Coordinates of C-alpha atoms in Angstrom, one line a residue:
M1 CA 7.0 139.2 -48.1
K2 CA 7.7 137.9 -44.7
K3 CA 4.9 135.0 -45.9
I4 CA 6.7 134.5 -49.0
S5 CA 10.2 134.4 -47.2
T6 CA 8.3 131.8 -44.8
L7 CA 6.7 129.7 -47.6
F8 CA 10.0 129.5 -49.3
F9 CA 12.4 128.5 -46.7
G10 CA 9.6 125.5 -46.2
L11 CA 11.0 124.7 -49.7
A12 CA 14.4 124.5 -48.3
M13 CA 12.9 122.0 -46.1
L14 CA 10.9 119.9 -48.0
S15 CA 9.1 117.0 -45.5
A16 CA 9.3 113.6 -45.7
F17 CA 7.9 110.5 -44.0
V18 CA 9.7 107.6 -42.9
T19 CA 7.9 104.7 -44.2
F20 CA 9.2 101.4 -41.9
G21 CA 8.6 98.0 -43.0
Q22 CA 9.6 98.5 -46.5
A23 CA 13.0 97.7 -48.3
P24 CA 14.4 100.6 -49.1
A25 CA 15.0 102.2 -52.6
K26 CA 17.8 101.5 -54.5
K27 CA 20.4 104.3 -53.0
P28 CA 22.6 106.2 -56.1
A29 CA 26.2 105.9 -55.9
T30 CA 27.4 109.4 -54.1
S31 CA 29.6 111.4 -55.3
S32 CA 29.4 114.6 -52.5
T33 CA 32.3 116.0 -52.7
S34 CA 32.8 115.9 -56.7
G35 CA 33.1 119.0 -58.3
S36 CA 30.7 117.6 -61.0
C37 CA 28.4 115.8 -59.0
F38 CA 25.4 118.6 -60.0
S39 CA 26.4 118.5 -63.4
E40 CA 26.3 114.6 -63.4
W41 CA 22.4 114.8 -62.1
H42 CA 21.6 118.1 -64.6
T43 CA 22.7 116.1 -67.6
L44 CA 21.3 112.7 -66.7
F45 CA 18.0 114.5 -66.2
R46 CA 18.2 116.7 -69.7
E47 CA 19.4 113.6 -71.6
R48 CA 16.6 111.2 -70.5
G49 CA 13.6 113.5 -68.8
A50 CA 11.6 112.1 -66.0
K51 CA 8.0 110.8 -65.5
P52 CA 5.5 113.2 -63.5
V53 CA 6.5 113.1 -59.8
T54 CA 3.5 111.6 -58.2
D55 CA 2.3 112.5 -54.6
G56 CA 3.7 110.9 -51.6
T57 CA 7.3 110.8 -49.9
H58 CA 10.2 110.4 -52.4
E59 CA 13.9 110.1 -52.1
V60 CA 15.6 112.9 -53.8
I61 CA 19.3 114.4 -54.6
V62 CA 19.9 117.8 -53.1
T63 CA 22.7 119.9 -54.8
V64 CA 24.1 123.0 -53.7
R65 CA 26.9 124.4 -55.9
G66 CA 29.3 127.6 -55.7
E67 CA 31.6 128.9 -58.2
D68 CA 34.3 126.1 -57.9
N69 CA 32.5 122.6 -57.0
S70 CA 29.5 121.2 -56.0
E71 CA 27.7 119.0 -52.7
C72 CA 25.2 116.3 -53.6
Y73 CA 23.2 115.1 -50.8
L74 CA 20.4 112.3 -50.6
G75 CA 17.0 113.3 -49.1
K76 CA 13.8 113.1 -48.6
A77 CA 10.6 115.2 -50.1
T78 CA 6.9 115.1 -49.7
V79 CA 5.4 116.2 -52.6
A80 CA 1.0 116.9 -52.7
D81 CA -0.7 117.9 -56.0
G82 CA 2.3 117.5 -58.1
K83 CA 3.9 120.5 -56.1
I84 CA 6.9 119.9 -52.9
V85 CA 5.5 120.5 -49.5
P86 CA 8.3 121.4 -47.3
P87 CA 10.4 120.7 -45.2
L88 CA 13.1 118.9 -47.1
L89 CA 15.2 116.1 -44.9
V90 CA 18.6 115.1 -45.5
Q91 CA 20.1 111.9 -44.8
K92 CA 22.8 111.6 -42.2
Q93 CA 25.9 109.0 -42.1
D94 CA 23.8 107.0 -39.3
G95 CA 20.9 106.8 -41.7
S96 CA 18.7 108.5 -40.1
F97 CA 17.3 112.2 -41.7
E98 CA 17.3 115.6 -40.4
S99 CA 16.1 119.1 -41.7
Y100 CA 17.6 120.7 -44.6
A101 CA 18.7 123.6 -42.5
T102 CA 21.1 121.4 -40.4
L103 CA 23.3 122.0 -43.2
G104 CA 23.7 125.7 -42.6
K105 CA 22.3 126.8 -45.8
K106 CA 19.3 129.7 -46.2
L107 CA 18.1 131.4 -48.9
D108 CA 18.8 134.5 -50.1
P109 CA 15.9 136.7 -49.2
S110 CA 15.7 138.9 -52.5
W111 CA 15.6 135.5 -54.0
V112 CA 13.0 134.6 -52.3
A113 CA 10.8 137.7 -52.7
S114 CA 11.0 137.6 -56.4
Q115 CA 9.4 134.6 -57.0
N116 CA 6.2 133.5 -57.9
K117 CA 4.5 131.7 -55.1
E118 CA 2.2 129.6 -57.5
T119 CA 5.3 127.9 -59.2
I120 CA 8.0 128.0 -56.1
Y121 CA 7.1 124.5 -55.6
E122 CA 6.6 122.9 -59.0
I123 CA 8.7 120.2 -60.3
T124 CA 9.5 120.0 -63.8
D125 CA 10.8 116.9 -65.5
G126 CA 11.6 115.4 -62.2
M127 CA 13.7 118.8 -60.9
S128 CA 12.8 121.6 -58.4
V129 CA 13.2 124.8 -59.6
T130 CA 16.9 126.0 -59.3
F131 CA 16.9 128.2 -56.0
Y132 CA 19.8 130.6 -54.5
T133 CA 21.1 130.8 -51.0
S134 CA 22.0 134.0 -49.0
D135 CA 26.1 132.2 -49.1
K136 CA 26.0 132.6 -53.2
E137 CA 25.3 129.4 -53.8
I138 CA 23.0 127.6 -56.2
G139 CA 20.5 124.7 -55.9
K140 CA 18.5 122.4 -57.4
I141 CA 16.5 119.4 -56.1
F142 CA 16.2 115.9 -58.1
F143 CA 13.7 113.3 -58.2
Y144 CA 15.7 110.7 -59.3
T145 CA 13.6 107.5 -58.8
F146 CA 11.3 109.3 -61.4
V147 CA 14.1 109.7 -64.2
N148 CA 13.2 107.8 -67.5
D149 CA 15.0 104.4 -68.7
K150 CA 18.3 104.3 -70.6
P151 CA 17.0 104.2 -73.9
K152 CA 17.4 100.4 -75.0
A153 CA 20.2 100.5 -78.1
N154 CA 19.6 98.8 -81.4
K155 CA 20.8 94.9 -81.5
K156 CA 23.3 94.7 -85.1
A157 CA 22.7 92.1 -87.5
P158 CA 25.2 89.5 -87.6
A159 CA 26.8 88.8 -90.6
P160 CA 25.2 86.5 -93.5
S161 CA 27.3 83.8 -93.1
A162 CA 26.3 83.4 -89.6
L163 CA 22.7 83.6 -90.4
V164 CA 22.5 81.9 -93.5
K165 CA 23.7 78.4 -93.2
N166 CA 23.0 77.1 -97.2

């Protein structure tokens, strides 16, 4: 049980490597204090789906929600063989990254014990598994750079008089 607990604790602190010399990817608008930031991200991923997450370090959205609100943080996660590799990093106001543990969140030990160690790090449709904290909060990680593009709308035809001149 300690091994599984340690294994999943690592999920909560996914690793990331800062790539120097590259332009940062476009950051999403943050809604970290919005009561619905989790719902907004979850709805976006459910509506559009996502491409398979490739190996490497990726920018992510880390969501933690309670009964009345949700908090969403920018972070970085490393993926290898299509699975999350601990620890998770969360971006600070100064642009630096620190371990997820700095948020003061700990995983619920009973939830960790109930998980399959083969699937606990899986990424499905651009999202991590849902995890639970000892504070009775629910978390999920979104790999937002892999969300599918917005479907293109069909162009409406103009009136016949606009196209046919004779």
